[in-house]
Coordinates of C-alpha atoms and ligand atoms in Angstrom, one line a residue:
M1 CA -57.0 -124.9 -33.3
C2 CA -55.3 -125.4 -30.0
G3 CA -52.0 -127.1 -29.0
I4 CA -51.9 -130.0 -26.6
F5 CA -48.9 -131.7 -25.1
G6 CA -48.2 -134.5 -22.6
C7 CA -45.2 -136.4 -21.3
I8 CA -44.2 -139.1 -19.0
L9 CA -40.4 -138.8 -18.0
K10 CA -38.2 -141.4 -16.7
E11 CA -36.6 -138.8 -14.5
G12 CA -37.2 -135.2 -13.5
N13 CA -40.2 -132.9 -13.5
A14 CA -42.5 -132.7 -16.4
A15 CA -43.7 -129.1 -16.0
P16 CA -40.6 -127.3 -17.4
L17 CA -40.6 -129.5 -20.5
I18 CA -44.4 -129.1 -21.0
H19 CA -43.9 -125.3 -20.7
S20 CA -41.1 -125.2 -23.3
S21 CA -43.0 -127.6 -25.6
L22 CA -46.2 -125.5 -25.5
K23 CA -44.1 -122.5 -26.5
R24 CA -43.4 -124.3 -29.7
L25 CA -47.1 -124.9 -30.2
E26 CA -48.0 -121.3 -29.6
Y27 CA -48.5 -120.7 -33.3
R28 CA -51.7 -122.9 -32.8
G29 CA -53.2 -120.5 -30.4
Y30 CA -52.3 -118.2 -27.5
D31 CA -55.5 -117.2 -25.7
S32 CA -54.7 -119.1 -22.6
V33 CA -52.3 -121.7 -21.2
G34 CA -52.6 -124.4 -18.6
I35 CA -50.5 -127.4 -17.2
A36 CA -51.6 -130.2 -15.0
T37 CA -49.2 -132.7 -13.4
I38 CA -49.6 -135.7 -11.0
S39 CA -47.3 -136.2 -8.1
D40 CA -47.9 -138.6 -5.1
G41 CA -51.3 -139.4 -6.5
K42 CA -52.4 -135.8 -6.5
I43 CA -53.2 -133.5 -9.3
F44 CA -51.5 -130.0 -9.5
M45 CA -52.8 -127.5 -12.0
K46 CA -51.8 -123.9 -13.1
K47 CA -53.7 -122.1 -15.8
D48 CA -54.7 -118.6 -16.9
S49 CA -55.7 -116.5 -19.9
G50 CA -53.0 -114.8 -21.8
K51 CA -49.9 -115.7 -23.7
I52 CA -47.6 -118.4 -22.2
D53 CA -44.8 -115.9 -21.2
E54 CA -47.4 -113.6 -19.5
V55 CA -49.0 -116.5 -17.6
H56 CA -45.5 -117.9 -16.7
K57 CA -44.5 -114.5 -15.2
L58 CA -47.6 -114.6 -12.9
V59 CA -47.6 -118.3 -11.8
N60 CA -44.2 -119.9 -12.7
L61 CA -45.4 -122.7 -14.8
D62 CA -42.1 -124.6 -14.3
D63 CA -42.7 -125.0 -10.5
M64 CA -44.9 -128.0 -10.4
P65 CA -44.0 -131.4 -9.0
G66 CA -44.3 -134.8 -10.9
N67 CA -42.8 -136.5 -13.8
I68 CA -46.1 -136.9 -15.7
G69 CA -48.2 -134.1 -17.0
I70 CA -50.3 -132.5 -19.8
G71 CA -50.6 -129.0 -21.1
H72 CA -52.6 -126.8 -23.5
T73 CA -52.3 -123.6 -25.4
R74 CA -55.7 -122.4 -26.5
W75 CA -57.4 -120.8 -29.5
A76 CA -60.8 -120.0 -28.2
T77 CA -63.8 -121.4 -30.0
H78 CA -66.4 -122.1 -27.3
G79 CA -66.2 -119.7 -24.4
A80 CA -64.3 -116.4 -24.1
P81 CA -60.5 -116.6 -23.5
L82 CA -60.9 -116.4 -19.7
K83 CA -59.1 -118.3 -16.9
I84 CA -62.3 -120.4 -16.3
N85 CA -62.3 -121.5 -19.9
S86 CA -58.6 -122.4 -19.9
H87 CA -57.6 -126.1 -20.2
P88 CA -57.0 -128.5 -18.5
H89 CA -60.6 -129.1 -17.4
M90 CA -61.5 -131.4 -14.4
D91 CA -64.4 -133.5 -13.2
C92 CA -66.3 -132.7 -10.0
K93 CA -64.1 -134.6 -7.7
G94 CA -60.8 -133.3 -9.2
E95 CA -59.5 -136.7 -10.1
I96 CA -59.6 -136.4 -13.9
V97 CA -57.9 -133.8 -16.0
V98 CA -58.3 -133.3 -19.8
V99 CA -56.8 -131.1 -22.5
H100 CA -58.5 -131.1 -25.9
N101 CA -58.0 -129.8 -29.4
G102 CA -61.2 -129.9 -31.5
I103 CA -64.9 -129.3 -31.3
I104 CA -67.3 -131.5 -29.5
E105 CA -70.5 -131.1 -31.6
N106 CA -72.9 -132.7 -29.1
F107 CA -71.6 -131.0 -26.1
M108 CA -74.8 -129.1 -25.3
E109 CA -76.8 -132.4 -25.1
L110 CA -74.1 -134.1 -23.0
R111 CA -73.7 -131.1 -20.7
A112 CA -77.5 -131.0 -20.1
E113 CA -77.6 -134.7 -19.4
L114 CA -74.6 -134.5 -17.0
Q115 CA -76.0 -131.5 -15.3
N116 CA -79.3 -133.3 -14.6
L117 CA -77.2 -136.0 -13.0
G118 CA -75.8 -133.5 -10.7
H119 CA -72.4 -132.6 -12.3
I120 CA -71.3 -129.0 -11.8
F121 CA -69.7 -127.3 -14.8
V122 CA -67.4 -124.3 -14.2
S123 CA -66.6 -123.3 -17.8
K124 CA -68.4 -122.5 -21.0
T125 CA -66.2 -124.9 -23.0
D126 CA -67.3 -128.0 -24.9
T127 CA -64.2 -129.8 -23.5
E128 CA -65.5 -129.8 -19.9
V129 CA -68.0 -132.5 -20.8
M130 CA -65.3 -135.0 -21.2
P131 CA -64.0 -135.3 -17.6
H132 CA -67.5 -135.3 -16.3
L133 CA -68.5 -138.0 -18.8
I134 CA -65.6 -140.2 -17.7
E135 CA -66.5 -139.5 -14.1
E136 CA -70.1 -140.5 -14.7
T137 CA -69.1 -143.6 -16.7
L138 CA -66.9 -144.7 -13.7
K139 CA -69.7 -143.9 -11.3
Q140 CA -72.2 -146.1 -13.1
N141 CA -69.6 -148.9 -13.8
P142 CA -67.2 -148.8 -10.8
K143 CA -65.4 -152.0 -12.1
L144 CA -64.2 -150.4 -15.3
T145 CA -60.6 -149.6 -15.7
F146 CA -59.8 -146.0 -16.4
V147 CA -58.9 -146.8 -20.0
N148 CA -62.2 -148.5 -20.5
A149 CA -64.1 -145.6 -19.0
V150 CA -62.4 -143.2 -21.4
L151 CA -63.1 -145.6 -24.3
E152 CA -66.8 -145.8 -23.4
S153 CA -66.9 -142.0 -23.0
L154 CA -65.3 -141.5 -26.4
K155 CA -68.0 -143.5 -28.0
R156 CA -70.5 -140.8 -27.0
I157 CA -68.5 -137.9 -28.3
E158 CA -69.4 -136.5 -31.7
G159 CA -67.0 -134.1 -33.4
S160 CA -63.3 -133.6 -33.7
Y161 CA -60.8 -134.2 -31.0
A162 CA -57.3 -134.8 -29.9
F163 CA -57.5 -135.5 -26.1
A164 CA -54.8 -136.1 -23.5
I165 CA -56.3 -137.3 -20.2
M166 CA -54.9 -138.2 -16.8
S167 CA -56.5 -139.5 -13.6
T168 CA -55.4 -140.1 -10.1
R169 CA -57.0 -143.6 -10.4
E170 CA -54.1 -144.6 -12.7
P171 CA -51.6 -141.8 -12.0
D172 CA -48.8 -143.3 -14.1
K173 CA -50.7 -143.1 -17.5
I174 CA -51.8 -140.5 -20.1
I175 CA -54.6 -141.6 -22.4
C176 CA -54.9 -139.9 -25.7
A177 CA -57.3 -140.2 -28.5
R178 CA -57.8 -138.8 -31.9
N179 CA -60.6 -138.0 -34.3
E180 CA -59.8 -135.4 -37.1
S181 CA -57.6 -133.2 -34.9
P182 CA -53.9 -133.9 -35.2
L183 CA -52.1 -136.1 -32.7
V184 CA -48.5 -137.4 -32.8
L185 CA -46.3 -139.3 -30.3
G186 CA -42.6 -138.8 -29.6
V187 CA -40.4 -141.4 -28.1
N188 CA -36.8 -141.6 -26.8
G189 CA -34.9 -143.1 -23.9
T190 CA -35.9 -140.3 -21.6
G191 CA -39.7 -140.8 -21.9
V192 CA -42.8 -140.7 -24.1
F193 CA -44.6 -137.6 -25.4
C194 CA -47.8 -136.8 -27.1
A195 CA -48.5 -133.5 -29.0
S196 CA -50.7 -131.8 -31.6
D197 CA -47.7 -131.4 -33.7
I198 CA -44.1 -132.5 -34.1
P199 CA -42.3 -129.2 -33.4
A200 CA -43.5 -129.6 -29.8
F201 CA -41.0 -132.4 -29.1
L202 CA -38.6 -132.0 -32.0
P203 CA -35.7 -130.6 -29.9
I204 CA -36.1 -133.7 -27.6
T205 CA -36.6 -136.4 -30.1
N206 CA -37.0 -136.9 -33.8
K207 CA -38.6 -140.3 -33.5
A208 CA -42.4 -139.9 -34.1
V209 CA -45.4 -142.1 -34.2
M210 CA -48.4 -140.7 -36.1
I211 CA -51.8 -141.4 -34.6
N212 CA -54.7 -142.0 -36.9
N213 CA -58.4 -141.1 -36.6
G214 CA -60.3 -143.5 -34.4
E215 CA -57.3 -144.5 -32.3
I216 CA -56.8 -144.4 -28.6
V217 CA -53.2 -144.5 -27.1
I218 CA -52.0 -145.4 -23.6
L219 CA -48.8 -143.8 -22.6
S220 CA -46.9 -145.2 -19.6
Q221 CA -43.3 -145.6 -18.4
Q222 CA -43.2 -148.7 -20.6
G223 CA -43.9 -146.7 -23.8
Y224 CA -47.0 -146.5 -25.9
E225 CA -49.9 -148.8 -26.8
I226 CA -52.3 -148.0 -29.7
H227 CA -55.7 -149.4 -30.1
K228 CA -58.7 -148.8 -32.3
I229 CA -61.5 -147.0 -30.4
Q230 CA -64.2 -149.0 -32.1
D231 CA -63.1 -152.5 -31.0
Y232 CA -60.0 -152.0 -28.9
S233 CA -58.0 -154.1 -31.4
T234 CA -54.2 -153.5 -31.1
V235 CA -52.4 -151.5 -33.7
T236 CA -48.7 -152.0 -34.2
R237 CA -46.9 -148.9 -35.4
D238 CA -43.2 -148.2 -35.2
P239 CA -41.7 -144.7 -34.9
V240 CA -40.4 -142.9 -38.0
T241 CA -37.5 -140.6 -38.1
I242 CA -38.3 -137.0 -38.7
E243 CA -35.7 -135.1 -40.8
W244 CA -37.2 -131.7 -40.5
T245 CA -35.5 -128.7 -38.9
S246 CA -37.5 -127.0 -36.1
E247 CA -38.4 -124.2 -38.5
M248 CA -39.7 -126.7 -41.2
A249 CA -41.6 -128.6 -38.5
V250 CA -43.6 -125.5 -37.4
K251 CA -44.7 -125.2 -41.1
Q252 CA -45.2 -129.0 -41.2
G253 CA -42.7 -129.3 -43.9
Y254 CA -44.3 -126.7 -46.1
P255 CA -41.9 -123.9 -47.2
H256 CA -44.3 -121.1 -46.2
F257 CA -47.2 -120.6 -43.8
M258 CA -49.3 -119.4 -46.7
I259 CA -49.2 -122.6 -48.6
K260 CA -49.6 -124.6 -45.4
E261 CA -52.7 -122.5 -44.6
I262 CA -54.1 -123.0 -48.2
H263 CA -53.7 -126.7 -47.6
E264 CA -55.4 -126.5 -44.2
Q265 CA -58.7 -125.3 -45.9
P266 CA -60.4 -128.6 -46.1
E267 CA -59.9 -129.1 -42.3
V268 CA -60.9 -125.6 -41.5
L269 CA -64.1 -125.8 -43.7
R270 CA -65.0 -129.0 -41.8
N271 CA -64.7 -127.1 -38.6
T272 CA -66.9 -124.2 -39.8
L273 CA -69.5 -126.9 -40.4
R274 CA -69.4 -127.9 -36.8
M275 CA -70.5 -124.5 -35.6
Q276 CA -73.1 -124.7 -32.8
D277 CA -76.6 -124.2 -34.0
H278 CA -77.5 -121.6 -31.3
Y279 CA -74.8 -119.2 -32.5
L280 CA -76.0 -119.3 -36.0
D281 CA -79.6 -119.2 -35.0
L282 CA -79.1 -116.2 -32.8
M283 CA -77.3 -114.3 -35.5
T284 CA -80.0 -115.3 -38.0
T285 CA -82.7 -113.9 -35.7
F286 CA -81.0 -110.5 -35.7
L287 CA -80.6 -110.6 -39.5
D288 CA -84.2 -111.6 -39.9
R289 CA -85.3 -108.5 -37.9
A290 CA -83.3 -106.2 -40.1
D291 CA -84.8 -104.5 -43.1
E292 CA -81.4 -104.1 -44.6
V293 CA -77.8 -104.9 -43.4
Y294 CA -74.5 -103.2 -43.9
L295 CA -71.7 -105.7 -44.5
V296 CA -68.6 -103.9 -43.4
A297 CA -65.0 -105.0 -43.7
C298 CA -61.6 -104.3 -45.3
G299 CA -59.5 -106.1 -47.8
T300 CA -60.1 -109.9 -48.1
S301 CA -62.8 -109.7 -45.5
Y302 CA -64.6 -107.1 -47.6
H303 CA -64.5 -109.6 -50.5
A304 CA -66.2 -112.1 -48.3
C305 CA -68.9 -109.5 -47.6
L306 CA -69.3 -108.7 -51.3
A307 CA -69.9 -112.5 -52.0
A308 CA -72.2 -112.6 -48.9
S309 CA -74.3 -109.8 -50.4
Y310 CA -75.2 -112.1 -53.3
M311 CA -75.9 -115.0 -50.9
F312 CA -78.2 -113.0 -48.7
S313 CA -80.0 -111.5 -51.6
K314 CA -80.5 -114.7 -53.6
L315 CA -81.3 -117.1 -50.8
A316 CA -83.0 -115.0 -48.2
F317 CA -84.1 -111.9 -50.2
L318 CA -82.4 -109.7 -47.7
P319 CA -81.0 -106.5 -49.1
T320 CA -77.4 -106.1 -47.8
Y321 CA -74.8 -103.4 -48.6
P322 CA -71.1 -104.4 -48.7
V323 CA -69.2 -101.4 -47.6
Y324 CA -65.5 -100.8 -47.3
A325 CA -65.0 -100.1 -43.6
S326 CA -62.7 -97.2 -44.3
E327 CA -65.6 -95.5 -46.2
F328 CA -68.4 -96.3 -43.9
V329 CA -68.4 -93.2 -41.8
E330 CA -68.3 -90.9 -44.8
Q331 CA -70.8 -92.9 -46.8
H332 CA -73.3 -93.9 -44.2
G333 CA -72.3 -92.2 -41.0
K334 CA -75.2 -89.8 -41.1
S335 CA -77.9 -92.2 -42.3
V336 CA -77.1 -95.2 -40.1
N337 CA -79.6 -95.3 -37.2
I338 CA -81.4 -97.3 -34.6
E339 CA -83.1 -99.3 -37.4
S340 CA -79.9 -100.2 -39.0
T341 CA -77.9 -103.5 -38.6
L342 CA -74.3 -103.7 -39.3
L343 CA -72.5 -107.1 -39.7
A344 CA -68.7 -106.4 -39.3
V345 CA -66.4 -109.1 -40.7
S346 CA -62.8 -109.1 -39.6
Q347 CA -60.2 -112.0 -39.4
S348 CA -58.3 -110.2 -36.6
G349 CA -61.3 -108.4 -35.0
E350 CA -58.8 -105.5 -34.5
T351 CA -58.8 -103.7 -37.8
A352 CA -59.0 -100.0 -37.0
D353 CA -61.1 -99.1 -40.0
T354 CA -63.7 -101.8 -39.2
L355 CA -63.8 -100.9 -35.5
S356 CA -64.3 -97.2 -36.3
A357 CA -67.3 -98.1 -38.6
V358 CA -68.6 -100.2 -35.7
M359 CA -68.2 -97.3 -33.2
C360 CA -70.0 -95.0 -35.5
A361 CA -72.9 -97.4 -36.0
Q362 CA -73.1 -98.0 -32.2
Q363 CA -73.1 -94.3 -31.4
R364 CA -76.2 -94.0 -33.6
A365 CA -77.8 -97.0 -31.8
A366 CA -77.5 -99.4 -34.7
T367 CA -77.3 -103.2 -34.0
V368 CA -73.7 -104.5 -34.4
L369 CA -73.0 -108.1 -35.2
G370 CA -69.5 -109.5 -35.6
L371 CA -67.8 -112.3 -37.5
T372 CA -64.2 -112.8 -36.6
N373 CA -61.5 -115.5 -36.3
V374 CA -60.2 -114.2 -33.0
I375 CA -62.5 -114.7 -30.0
G376 CA -61.7 -112.1 -27.4
S377 CA -60.8 -109.5 -30.0
T378 CA -62.2 -106.0 -29.8
L379 CA -64.8 -106.9 -32.3
T380 CA -66.2 -109.7 -30.1
R381 CA -66.4 -107.3 -27.1
V382 CA -68.3 -104.6 -29.0
S383 CA -70.7 -106.9 -31.0
R384 CA -74.2 -107.6 -29.7
V385 CA -73.7 -111.1 -31.2
Y386 CA -70.6 -112.6 -32.7
I387 CA -69.5 -115.8 -34.3
G388 CA -66.0 -117.2 -34.5
T389 CA -64.9 -118.5 -37.9
Q390 CA -62.9 -121.5 -36.4
A391 CA -60.0 -121.2 -38.8
G392 CA -57.3 -121.2 -36.1
P393 CA -54.4 -118.7 -36.1
E394 CA -53.4 -117.5 -39.6
I395 CA -49.7 -116.6 -39.7
G396 CA -49.2 -115.8 -43.4
V397 CA -50.0 -112.1 -44.0
A398 CA -52.2 -112.9 -47.0
A399 CA -55.6 -114.2 -45.8
T400 CA -56.5 -117.6 -47.3
K401 CA -58.1 -120.1 -44.9
T402 CA -59.8 -117.3 -43.0
F403 CA -61.4 -116.0 -46.2
T404 CA -62.9 -119.4 -47.1
S405 CA -64.0 -119.9 -43.5
Q406 CA -65.8 -116.5 -43.5
L407 CA -67.5 -117.5 -46.7
S408 CA -68.7 -120.8 -45.2
V409 CA -70.1 -119.1 -42.1
L410 CA -71.8 -116.4 -44.2
A411 CA -73.3 -119.1 -46.5
Q412 CA -74.6 -121.0 -43.5
L413 CA -76.2 -117.8 -42.2
A414 CA -77.8 -117.0 -45.6
L415 CA -79.2 -120.6 -45.7
R416 CA -80.6 -120.4 -42.2
L417 CA -82.2 -117.1 -42.9
S418 CA -83.6 -118.5 -46.2
K419 CA -85.1 -121.4 -44.3
K420 CA -86.6 -119.2 -41.7
R421 CA -88.2 -117.0 -44.3
G422 CA -89.2 -119.9 -46.5
K423 CA -87.7 -118.2 -49.5
I424 CA -86.3 -121.1 -51.5
S425 CA -87.6 -124.6 -52.4
Q426 CA -86.8 -127.6 -50.2
D427 CA -85.0 -129.2 -53.1
E428 CA -82.8 -126.2 -53.6
M429 CA -82.1 -126.1 -49.8
D430 CA -81.3 -129.8 -49.8
C431 CA -78.9 -129.4 -52.7
L432 CA -77.1 -126.4 -51.0
E433 CA -76.7 -128.2 -47.8
V434 CA -75.3 -131.3 -49.5
N435 CA -72.9 -129.1 -51.4
L436 CA -71.8 -127.2 -48.3
K437 CA -71.1 -130.5 -46.6
K438 CA -69.0 -131.8 -49.4
M439 CA -67.1 -128.5 -49.8
P440 CA -64.1 -129.7 -47.7
E441 CA -63.8 -132.7 -50.0
D442 CA -64.1 -130.5 -53.1
V443 CA -61.4 -128.2 -51.9
E444 CA -59.2 -131.2 -51.1
I445 CA -59.6 -132.4 -54.7
I446 CA -58.8 -129.0 -56.1
I447 CA -55.5 -128.8 -54.2
R448 CA -54.6 -132.4 -55.0
T449 CA -55.4 -132.4 -58.7
Q450 CA -54.7 -128.7 -59.7
E451 CA -51.6 -127.6 -57.8
E452 CA -49.1 -128.8 -60.3
K453 CA -51.0 -127.2 -63.2
V454 CA -51.3 -123.9 -61.3
K455 CA -47.4 -124.1 -60.8
Q456 CA -47.0 -124.4 -64.5
I457 CA -49.3 -121.5 -65.3
A458 CA -47.4 -119.4 -62.6
H459 CA -44.2 -120.2 -64.3
K460 CA -45.5 -119.2 -67.8
Y461 CA -47.0 -115.9 -66.7
K462 CA -44.5 -114.8 -64.1
D463 CA -43.2 -111.9 -66.1
S464 CA -46.5 -110.4 -67.1
K465 CA -46.7 -106.8 -66.2
V466 CA -50.4 -106.7 -65.4
F467 CA -53.4 -109.1 -65.1
F468 CA -57.1 -108.7 -65.3
F469 CA -59.4 -110.8 -63.0
L470 CA -63.0 -111.0 -64.2
G471 CA -66.2 -112.7 -63.1
R472 CA -69.9 -112.0 -63.2
G473 CA -72.4 -112.2 -60.4
I474 CA -71.0 -113.6 -57.2
S475 CA -67.8 -114.5 -59.1
T476 CA -67.0 -110.8 -59.2
A477 CA -66.1 -111.2 -55.5
T478 CA -63.9 -114.2 -56.3
A479 CA -62.1 -112.2 -59.0
F480 CA -61.5 -109.2 -56.6
E481 CA -60.0 -111.6 -54.1
G482 CA -57.8 -113.3 -56.8
R483 CA -56.6 -109.9 -57.8
L484 CA -55.8 -108.8 -54.3
K485 CA -53.8 -112.0 -53.5
L486 CA -51.7 -111.6 -56.7
M487 CA -51.0 -107.9 -56.0
E488 CA -50.1 -108.2 -52.4
I489 CA -47.7 -111.1 -52.6
A490 CA -46.4 -111.1 -56.2
Y491 CA -46.4 -107.3 -56.6
I492 CA -48.0 -107.4 -60.0
P493 CA -50.4 -104.6 -60.7
S494 CA -53.8 -106.2 -61.4
I495 CA -57.3 -105.0 -62.2
A496 CA -60.6 -106.7 -61.3
F497 CA -64.1 -105.7 -62.2
P498 CA -67.4 -107.4 -63.1
A499 CA -66.8 -108.8 -66.6
G500 CA -69.7 -106.8 -68.0
E501 CA -67.8 -103.6 -67.3
S502 CA -65.0 -104.4 -69.8
K503 CA -66.6 -102.7 -72.7
H504 CA -67.2 -99.5 -70.7
G505 CA -63.5 -98.8 -70.6
P506 CA -61.0 -101.3 -69.4
I507 CA -60.9 -103.4 -72.6
S508 CA -58.9 -100.6 -74.3
L509 CA -55.9 -101.9 -72.3
I510 CA -56.0 -105.3 -73.9
E511 CA -53.2 -106.2 -76.4
E512 CA -51.6 -109.4 -77.6
G513 CA -50.7 -111.8 -74.7
F514 CA -52.4 -109.8 -72.0
P515 CA -53.4 -112.4 -69.2
V516 CA -57.0 -112.3 -68.2
V517 CA -58.2 -114.6 -65.5
F518 CA -61.8 -115.5 -65.7
V519 CA -63.8 -117.1 -62.9
C520 CA -66.4 -119.3 -64.6
P521 CA -68.8 -121.4 -62.5
R522 CA -71.6 -122.9 -64.6
D523 CA -74.3 -120.6 -63.3
D524 CA -76.8 -118.2 -64.7
C525 CA -74.0 -115.9 -65.8
H526 CA -72.1 -118.6 -67.8
K527 CA -73.4 -117.8 -71.3
T528 CA -72.9 -114.1 -70.9
L529 CA -69.4 -114.7 -69.5
I530 CA -68.5 -116.7 -72.6
G531 CA -69.4 -113.6 -74.6
N532 CA -67.0 -111.5 -72.4
I533 CA -64.3 -114.1 -72.9
M534 CA -64.7 -113.8 -76.7
E535 CA -64.5 -110.1 -76.5
M536 CA -61.1 -110.4 -74.7
K537 CA -59.9 -113.1 -76.9
A538 CA -60.7 -111.3 -80.1
R539 CA -58.3 -108.5 -78.9
G540 CA -55.4 -110.9 -78.2
A541 CA -55.9 -111.6 -74.5
H542 CA -54.6 -114.9 -73.1
I543 CA -57.5 -116.5 -71.1
I544 CA -56.7 -118.3 -67.9
A545 CA -60.0 -119.7 -66.8
V546 CA -61.1 -121.3 -63.6
I547 CA -63.8 -123.6 -64.8
E548 CA -66.1 -126.5 -63.7
E549 CA -64.6 -129.9 -64.6
G550 CA -65.6 -130.7 -68.2
D551 CA -66.7 -127.3 -69.2
D552 CA -65.7 -127.8 -72.9
D553 CA -67.1 -124.5 -74.1
I554 CA -64.7 -122.4 -72.1
K555 CA -61.9 -125.0 -72.4
S556 CA -61.9 -124.4 -76.2
L557 CA -61.5 -120.7 -75.7
A558 CA -58.9 -120.6 -72.9
E559 CA -55.1 -120.8 -73.2
E560 CA -55.0 -122.3 -69.7
Y561 CA -57.7 -123.7 -67.5
I562 CA -57.9 -124.9 -63.9
E563 CA -60.8 -127.2 -63.0
V564 CA -62.9 -127.4 -59.9
P565 CA -65.4 -130.3 -59.2
K566 CA -68.7 -130.3 -61.0
G567 CA -72.1 -129.1 -59.8
I568 CA -71.1 -126.5 -57.2
P569 CA -74.0 -124.1 -56.8
S570 CA -73.4 -120.6 -57.7
V571 CA -73.8 -119.1 -54.2
L572 CA -71.2 -121.4 -52.9
S573 CA -68.8 -121.1 -55.7
P574 CA -66.5 -118.4 -54.2
I575 CA -65.2 -121.0 -51.7
P576 CA -63.7 -123.5 -54.2
F577 CA -63.1 -121.0 -57.0
S578 CA -60.9 -118.8 -54.9
V579 CA -58.5 -121.7 -54.0
P580 CA -56.8 -122.0 -57.4
L581 CA -56.3 -118.2 -57.4
Q582 CA -54.7 -118.3 -54.0
M583 CA -52.3 -120.9 -55.3
L584 CA -51.7 -118.9 -58.5
A585 CA -50.7 -115.9 -56.4
Y586 CA -48.5 -118.0 -54.2
Y587 CA -46.6 -119.7 -57.0
I588 CA -46.1 -116.5 -59.0
S589 CA -44.8 -114.9 -55.9
L590 CA -42.3 -117.7 -55.5
E591 CA -41.3 -117.4 -59.2
K592 CA -40.5 -113.8 -58.6
G593 CA -38.3 -114.6 -55.6
N594 CA -40.6 -113.0 -53.0
N595 CA -41.4 -114.2 -49.5
P596 CA -45.2 -114.7 -49.7
D597 CA -45.5 -114.9 -45.9
M598 CA -44.2 -111.4 -45.4
P599 CA -45.2 -109.1 -48.3
R600 CA -43.5 -105.8 -48.2
N601 CA -45.3 -102.8 -46.6
L602 CA -48.0 -105.0 -45.1
A603 CA -48.9 -106.2 -41.6
K604 CA -51.3 -109.0 -40.5
S605 CA -53.4 -106.8 -38.3
V606 CA -53.9 -103.2 -39.4
T607 CA -54.6 -101.2 -36.4
V608 CA -54.1 -97.7 -37.8
K609 CA -56.6 -95.8 -39.9
Ligands
F6R701 C1 -55.3 -109.6 -47.6 C2 -55.5 -109.4 -46.2 C3 -56.1 -108.0 -45.8 C4 -57.1 -108.2 -44.7 C5 -57.6 -106.8 -44.2 C6 -58.6 -106.9 -43.2 O1 -54.8 -110.9 -47.8 O2 -55.3 -110.2 -45.3 O3 -56.6 -107.4 -46.9 O4 -58.1 -108.9 -45.2 O5 -56.5 -106.1 -43.7 O6 -58.2 -107.6 -42.0 P1 -59.2 -108.3 -41.0 O7 -60.0 -109.3 -41.7 O8 -58.3 -108.7 -39.9 O9 -60.1 -107.1 -40.6

């Protein structure tokens, strides 16, 4: 997730406006910033790593000539957050500049092809293939217009993108294109604007034109033209008036970041499936060499590790030990050694407990692998190999989209390892791959069809003094996560444990009306779980079950049920089954009058032990 912005002004310099507009997109990423303008047929560019204010102090982003320009604020995915990887990116001759939000899936092939043709790449980004591809297209077809060269190049790009592109060949135009990454235009009497999101231009204009997937846009002093990439047919679309305040616009009309981020999960899951093979393969090679692996994390990230321990065991027969990072040194500090492998999972990559577990393991010569959402964080610097979870910045304190993105990457690793070790049948492998691919759609369906129902359940149970969250097998992890979400934002004391443990103590708490949330995928644990539900019900508990669509056995026992699509394999179930629990926590928190984005006593990044 990055922010792009471009503008053509009727009068005045574009750079100060691009700068202030990028500031309003900083919530989309802040690893680096860059601006390019064109004046007198020449490209001017300033860029560097760091937050916008830091870079501005060093280079004065406002001091650039030209009434046309593009800019970018980056959330690193491919390539560390360094100056060379900052956007805009250029072709060899310095005639074409590109800013991009998205992931070009086939960039390795394109890069190799272009390098063989003599193109020199200076960055490690996927984006840099685009200016070179356009340059090459023009070289091979000198008669093409710049727009047509962009069009031809787009046809070779696989993956997601929102591009804004300028060239000295046609210095009065910005060409934009969209596939799966957001892009919107702004218009008024002073000029035309393109951006990743409405807040970028909202103080300038509230007239916006939404751009759809598969569309290319030409911005000029005359306004905007929209065409379909496929056949260049013209699309007519008038501006709409946006009634949002700036604050609402940053949240895209959602009242809180948390619910916005819950709704972003289908898009984020799609991005996690675009991970470059070589990152996954490299990590898989290290996991394959390990006899056993410590999965180390805190809070929600720990729950992803707990789920992953079932995935690695069931799919790849790899023993893994999920460990609370804050306990790692005490529990394993003396036994961890050169033969050990530690996979640290951390959204922020800065959690002090996780980093001290990593340091301890490193001092004893263990191999450290990292999974984090923040490329450039301490965890990426201290890991032998790391993977970025591609979720984009998460602003709500309660982790939601970063949790499901961690699960998706961990599932992909377990699948790769399984394939490498030949541990499961081809049919099973195919089924898991198909289900992983359709996970974004499944999550979309859950949000679309179940949100209203979750709201009603939240209203009904808002005054409950305590909740249980139960599951068996991998759903234990989902139950733990559901409990953490409810506690941290709704402030309701909650207890989670594997459902089989009920009769060893906790069931004595149950009395009439006690809400018990059961996580019930139709897996090998389903029958036994029904037994656990009956035990609770017999003592007066109110059952709130998250079930597979059409699971009549559990429907008949539950006071309330929330349905997820059918046929999701057990090892992948924490992804969809955790989504209703995130929504439940969110809506109970609202019912209680809390601010779910800023729960009391908590911080997004916990850098103290
Ligand atoms: C809960 C939550 C926290 C974090 C924990 C670890 O919603 O966000 O429990 O998961 O503080 O943080 P990271 O993943 O940044 O290491």
